[in-house]
XYZ file of C-alpha atoms in Angstrom:
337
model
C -33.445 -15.934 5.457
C -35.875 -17.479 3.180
C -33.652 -17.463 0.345
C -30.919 -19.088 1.789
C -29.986 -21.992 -0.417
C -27.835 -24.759 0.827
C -24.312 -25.748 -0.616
C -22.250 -28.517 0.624
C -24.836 -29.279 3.597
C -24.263 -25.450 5.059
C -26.544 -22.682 4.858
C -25.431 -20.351 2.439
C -26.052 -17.414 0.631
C -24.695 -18.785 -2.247
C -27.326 -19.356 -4.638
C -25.926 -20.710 -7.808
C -26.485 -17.173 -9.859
C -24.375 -15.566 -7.086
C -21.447 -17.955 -7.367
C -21.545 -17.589 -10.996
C -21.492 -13.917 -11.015
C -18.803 -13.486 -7.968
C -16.443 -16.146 -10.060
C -16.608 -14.286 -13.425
C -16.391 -10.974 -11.450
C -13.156 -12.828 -9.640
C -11.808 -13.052 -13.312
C -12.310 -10.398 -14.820
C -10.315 -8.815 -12.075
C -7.227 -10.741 -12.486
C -7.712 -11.007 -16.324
C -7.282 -6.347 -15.725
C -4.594 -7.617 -13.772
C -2.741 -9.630 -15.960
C -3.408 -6.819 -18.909
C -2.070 -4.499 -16.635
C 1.156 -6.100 -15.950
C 1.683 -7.352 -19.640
C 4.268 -4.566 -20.070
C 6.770 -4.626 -17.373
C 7.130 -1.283 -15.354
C 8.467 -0.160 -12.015
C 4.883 0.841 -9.718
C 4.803 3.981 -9.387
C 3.507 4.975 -5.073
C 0.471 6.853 -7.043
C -0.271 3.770 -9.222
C -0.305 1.480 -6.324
C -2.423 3.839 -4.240
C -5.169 3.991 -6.718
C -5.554 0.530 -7.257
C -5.476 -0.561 -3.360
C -8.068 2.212 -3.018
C -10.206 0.471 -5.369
C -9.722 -3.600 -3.782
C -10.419 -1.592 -0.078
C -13.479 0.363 -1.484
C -14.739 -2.788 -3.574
C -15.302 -5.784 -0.760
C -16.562 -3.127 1.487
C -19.132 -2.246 -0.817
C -19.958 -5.801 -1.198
C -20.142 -6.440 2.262
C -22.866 -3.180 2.734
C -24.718 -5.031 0.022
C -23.931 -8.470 1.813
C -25.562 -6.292 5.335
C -28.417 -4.817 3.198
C -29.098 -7.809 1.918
C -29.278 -10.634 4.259
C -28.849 -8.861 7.562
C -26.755 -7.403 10.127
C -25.360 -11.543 11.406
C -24.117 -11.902 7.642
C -22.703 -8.581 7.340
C -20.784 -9.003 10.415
C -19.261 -12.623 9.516
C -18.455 -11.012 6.165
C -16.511 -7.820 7.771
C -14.703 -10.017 10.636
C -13.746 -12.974 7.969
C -12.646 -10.233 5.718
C -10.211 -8.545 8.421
C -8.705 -11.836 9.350
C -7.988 -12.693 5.623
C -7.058 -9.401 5.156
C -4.683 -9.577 8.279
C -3.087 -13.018 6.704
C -2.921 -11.724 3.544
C -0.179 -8.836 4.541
C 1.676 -11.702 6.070
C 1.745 -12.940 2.777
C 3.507 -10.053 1.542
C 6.323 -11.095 4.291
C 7.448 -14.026 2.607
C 6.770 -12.700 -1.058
C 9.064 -10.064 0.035
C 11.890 -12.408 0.493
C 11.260 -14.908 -2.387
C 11.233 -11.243 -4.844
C 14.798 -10.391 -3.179
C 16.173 -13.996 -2.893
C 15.776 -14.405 -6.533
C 16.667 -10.494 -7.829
C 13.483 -10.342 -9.220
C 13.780 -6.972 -11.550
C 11.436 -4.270 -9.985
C 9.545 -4.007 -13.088
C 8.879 -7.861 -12.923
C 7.686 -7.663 -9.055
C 4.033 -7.363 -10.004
C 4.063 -9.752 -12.526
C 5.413 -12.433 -10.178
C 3.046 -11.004 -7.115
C -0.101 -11.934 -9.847
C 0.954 -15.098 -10.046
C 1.275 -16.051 -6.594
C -2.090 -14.051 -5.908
C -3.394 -16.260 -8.775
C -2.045 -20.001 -7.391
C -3.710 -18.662 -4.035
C -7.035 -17.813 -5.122
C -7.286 -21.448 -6.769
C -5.848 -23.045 -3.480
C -8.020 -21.377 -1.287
C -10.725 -22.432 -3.770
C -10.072 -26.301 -3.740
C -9.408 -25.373 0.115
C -13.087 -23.623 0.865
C -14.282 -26.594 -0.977
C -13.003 -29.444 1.083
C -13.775 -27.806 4.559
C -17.071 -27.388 2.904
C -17.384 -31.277 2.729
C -15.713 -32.145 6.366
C -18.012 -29.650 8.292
C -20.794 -31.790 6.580
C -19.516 -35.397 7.166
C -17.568 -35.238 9.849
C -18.928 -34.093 13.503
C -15.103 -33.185 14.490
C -14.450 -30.930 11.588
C -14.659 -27.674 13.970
C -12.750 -29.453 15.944
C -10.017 -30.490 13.747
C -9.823 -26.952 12.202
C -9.254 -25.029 15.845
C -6.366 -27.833 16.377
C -4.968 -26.642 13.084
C -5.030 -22.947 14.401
C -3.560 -23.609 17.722
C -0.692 -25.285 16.412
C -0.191 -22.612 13.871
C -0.742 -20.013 16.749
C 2.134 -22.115 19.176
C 4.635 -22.237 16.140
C 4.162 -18.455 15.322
C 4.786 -17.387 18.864
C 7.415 -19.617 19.282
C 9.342 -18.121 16.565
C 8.747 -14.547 17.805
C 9.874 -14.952 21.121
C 12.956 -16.904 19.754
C 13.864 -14.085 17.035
C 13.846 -16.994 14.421
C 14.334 -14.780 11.327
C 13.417 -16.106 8.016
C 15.986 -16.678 5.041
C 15.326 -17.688 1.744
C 18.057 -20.347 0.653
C 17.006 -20.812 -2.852
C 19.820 -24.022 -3.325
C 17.771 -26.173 -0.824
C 14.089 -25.089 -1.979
C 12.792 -28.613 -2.605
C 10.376 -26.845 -5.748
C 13.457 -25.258 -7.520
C 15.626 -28.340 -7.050
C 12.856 -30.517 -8.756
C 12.903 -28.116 -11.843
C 16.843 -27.852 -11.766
C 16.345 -31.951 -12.273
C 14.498 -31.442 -15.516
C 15.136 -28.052 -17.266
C 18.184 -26.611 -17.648
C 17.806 -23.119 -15.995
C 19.462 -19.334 -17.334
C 20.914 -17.499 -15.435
C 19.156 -13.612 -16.679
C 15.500 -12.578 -17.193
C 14.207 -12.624 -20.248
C 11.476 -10.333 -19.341
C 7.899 -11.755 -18.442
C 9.288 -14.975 -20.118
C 9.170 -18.336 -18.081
C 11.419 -20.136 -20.878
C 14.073 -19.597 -23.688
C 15.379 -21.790 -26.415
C 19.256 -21.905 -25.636
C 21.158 -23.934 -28.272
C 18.071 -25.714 -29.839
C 17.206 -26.567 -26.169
C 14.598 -25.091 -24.478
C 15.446 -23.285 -20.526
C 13.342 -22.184 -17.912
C 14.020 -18.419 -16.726
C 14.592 -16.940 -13.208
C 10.922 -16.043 -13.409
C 9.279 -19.806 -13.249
C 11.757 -20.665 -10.780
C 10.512 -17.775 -8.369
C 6.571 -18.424 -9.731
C 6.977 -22.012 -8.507
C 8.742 -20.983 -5.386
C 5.259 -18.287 -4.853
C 2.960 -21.229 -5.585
C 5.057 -23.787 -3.270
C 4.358 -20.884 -0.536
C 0.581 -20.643 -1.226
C -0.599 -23.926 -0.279
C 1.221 -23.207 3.658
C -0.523 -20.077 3.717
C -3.997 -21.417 2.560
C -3.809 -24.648 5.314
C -4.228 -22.201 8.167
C -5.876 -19.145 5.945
C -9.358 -21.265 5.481
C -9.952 -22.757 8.489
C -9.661 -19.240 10.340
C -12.484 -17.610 8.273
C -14.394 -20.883 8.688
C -13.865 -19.734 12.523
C -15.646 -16.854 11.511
C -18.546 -18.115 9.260
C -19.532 -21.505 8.193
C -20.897 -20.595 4.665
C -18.876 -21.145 2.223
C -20.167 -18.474 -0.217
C -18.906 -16.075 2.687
C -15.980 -17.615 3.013
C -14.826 -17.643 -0.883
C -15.817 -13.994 -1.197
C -13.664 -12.779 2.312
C -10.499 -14.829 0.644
C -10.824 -13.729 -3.345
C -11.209 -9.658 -1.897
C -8.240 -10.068 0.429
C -5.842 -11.276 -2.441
C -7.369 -9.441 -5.683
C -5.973 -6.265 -3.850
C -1.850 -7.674 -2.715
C -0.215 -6.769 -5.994
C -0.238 -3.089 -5.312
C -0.693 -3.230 -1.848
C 2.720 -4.811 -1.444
C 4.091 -1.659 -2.991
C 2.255 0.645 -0.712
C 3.627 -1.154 2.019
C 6.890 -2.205 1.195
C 8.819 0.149 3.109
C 7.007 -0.360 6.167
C 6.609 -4.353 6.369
C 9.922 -4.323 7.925
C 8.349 -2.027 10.809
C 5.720 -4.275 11.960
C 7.673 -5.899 14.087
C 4.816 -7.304 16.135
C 2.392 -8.306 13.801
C 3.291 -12.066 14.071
C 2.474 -11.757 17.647
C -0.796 -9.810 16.864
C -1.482 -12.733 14.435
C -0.828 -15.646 16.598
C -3.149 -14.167 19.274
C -5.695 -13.884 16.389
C -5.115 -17.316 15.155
C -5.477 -18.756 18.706
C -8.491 -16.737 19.866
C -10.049 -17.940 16.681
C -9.053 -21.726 17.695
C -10.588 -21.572 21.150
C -13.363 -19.870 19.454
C -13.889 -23.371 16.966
C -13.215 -25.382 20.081
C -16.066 -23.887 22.194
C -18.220 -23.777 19.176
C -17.930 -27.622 18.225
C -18.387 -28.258 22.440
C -21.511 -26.294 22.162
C -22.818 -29.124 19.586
C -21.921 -31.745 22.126
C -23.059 -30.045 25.851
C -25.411 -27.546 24.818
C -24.159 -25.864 28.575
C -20.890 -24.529 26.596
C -20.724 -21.068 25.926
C -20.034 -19.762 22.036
C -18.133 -16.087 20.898
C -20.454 -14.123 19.105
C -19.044 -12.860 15.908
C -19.473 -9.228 17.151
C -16.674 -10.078 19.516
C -14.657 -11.484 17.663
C -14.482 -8.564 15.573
C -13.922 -6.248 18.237
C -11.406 -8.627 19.497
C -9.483 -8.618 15.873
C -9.489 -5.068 15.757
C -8.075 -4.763 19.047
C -5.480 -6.947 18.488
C -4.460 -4.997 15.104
C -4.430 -1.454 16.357
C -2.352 -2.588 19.417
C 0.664 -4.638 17.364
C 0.609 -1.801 14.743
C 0.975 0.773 17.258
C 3.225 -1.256 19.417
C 5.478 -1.908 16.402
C 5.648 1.718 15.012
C 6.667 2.754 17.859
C 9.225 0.051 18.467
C 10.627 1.136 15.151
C 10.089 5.180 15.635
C 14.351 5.246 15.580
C 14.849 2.550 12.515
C 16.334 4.437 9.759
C 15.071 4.167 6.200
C 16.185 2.054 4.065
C 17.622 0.356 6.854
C 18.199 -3.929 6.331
C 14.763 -5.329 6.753
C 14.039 -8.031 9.059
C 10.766 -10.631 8.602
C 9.727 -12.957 11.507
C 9.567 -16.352 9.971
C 5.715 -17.013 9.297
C 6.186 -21.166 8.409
């Protein structure tokens, strides 16, 4: 651990060479990404299976290098930070998967739009990492503050599930489109990958900002209770970037592996508020330690067996609660905020 350099006040493996190359590596990716989408086309299932083999086999070769490197504690914070992200991140696709059919986003145009919202994440979850970063350091309560955020998170999420609270998208009383409405006149048809038009010497947003801005409005929810759940997981920021940038790099084509069976995890918001809360109780104890040394702390090798636990039962729970649901059927999503 000699090595180790120190970033925000936290030990990290971050050494300044390492962010550098993980941020241009971060890049490059989406920069493929954005050259890949530049000419709308429908996904084919083989297209999206190649590509979400590659953003499964990439972070998991980074965390074996992440193990090799710096030991068997930072492999494990890496693997269990990655699942939870991971976990979240197919949430993500929940509400994505409303916002593309509330706005009749073409089918060529989904991955396009998914990009962007992948894109507004990353930077969130960047400016996110960042300021937990400086409350762990300054403030004694940060851990504290953070497990609060995940139990009320975890409370809301249940509370929904039990209730059956569905989620709709009414795009008339999204506060983001009505602002835009207020200052751009708005078309009614796509114009491709364009986010304006000149109509009558006056220039016109397209559907397509009005749905990017709805993805990017969605993004800063999902990264409030996204970064303080890793930070459950690992307090080194370094870690913490790499876990969240992995997770999203890979949702553009893993939404179109798993379209057709979002709909069928009926429990995962229940597997996900358990994960949330566990993770919560598991900041509480660990800021209580730092206060009475007598409190016990979870060891990050339970909490991953805990997370994976918790996964395989809601997805085989919810596949089989689903074994009858025909396909195609109307798709139902448990409200997630």
């Amino acid at each position: 651990m000699s090595d180790l350099s120190v970033a925000a006040g936290l030990q990290s493996v971050g050494t300044p060479s390492l962010w550098a190359i993980t941020i241009l590596g971060v890049l490059a990716l989406l920069t493929l990404d954005f050259l890949v989408t530049r000419r709308p086309h429908e996904v084919s299932l083989k297209e999206a299976l190649g590509w979400t083999a590659f953003y499964i086999a990439l972070p998991l070769a980074f965390g074996a290098w992440v193990w090799h490197r710096y030991g068997s504690e930072r492999g494990f914070e890496y693997l269990t930070g990655y699942l939870v992200e991971k976990s979240l991140s197919v949430d993500n696709l929940f509400v994505f998967m409303l916002l593309l059919a509330a706005f009749a986003v073409p089918s060529e145009l989904a991955q396009r739009v998914l990009l962007f919202g992948i894109t507004g994440a990353l930077v969130l979850r960047g400016v996110f990492i960042a300021l937990g970063a400086a409350a762990l350091q300054t403030l004694d309560f940060a851990f504290l503050i953070f497990a609060l955020i995940l139990l009320f998170t975890a409370a809301k999420l249940l509370r929904d599930a039990f209730t059956g609270h569905e989620q709709t998208v009414d795009i008339g009383t999204m506060r983001s489109v009505r602002l835009l409405r207020r200052f751009m006149p708005v078309v009614h048809e796509y114009h491709g990958t364009k986010m304006t038009v000149r109509v009558d010497g006056r220039r016109a947003l397209t559907p397509l900002a009005l749905v990017v801005v709805a993805v990017f409005a969605t993004d800063v929810v999902f990264a409030v209770d996204s970064v303080p759940a890793v930070y459950g997981i690992t307090e080194d920021p370094y870690l913490v970037f790499a876990t969240n940038a992995f997770a999203l790099l890979g949702l553009r084509a893993l939404y179109f592996v798993l379209h057709a069976a979002l709909s069928r995890l009926v429990h995962l918001t229940y597997g996900l508020a358990i994960i949330l809360a566990f993770i919560g109780i598991k900041l509480g104890l660990h800021w209580a330690h730092g206060v009475w040394e007598g409190v016990p702390e979870i060891p990050t090798v339970a909490s991953l067996l805990v997370i994976v636990g918790v996964l395989t039962v809601v997805t085989i729970t919810s596949l089989r609660a689903t074994r009858n649901v025909v396909p195609g059927a109307k798709e139902v999503v448990t409200e997630r905020k």
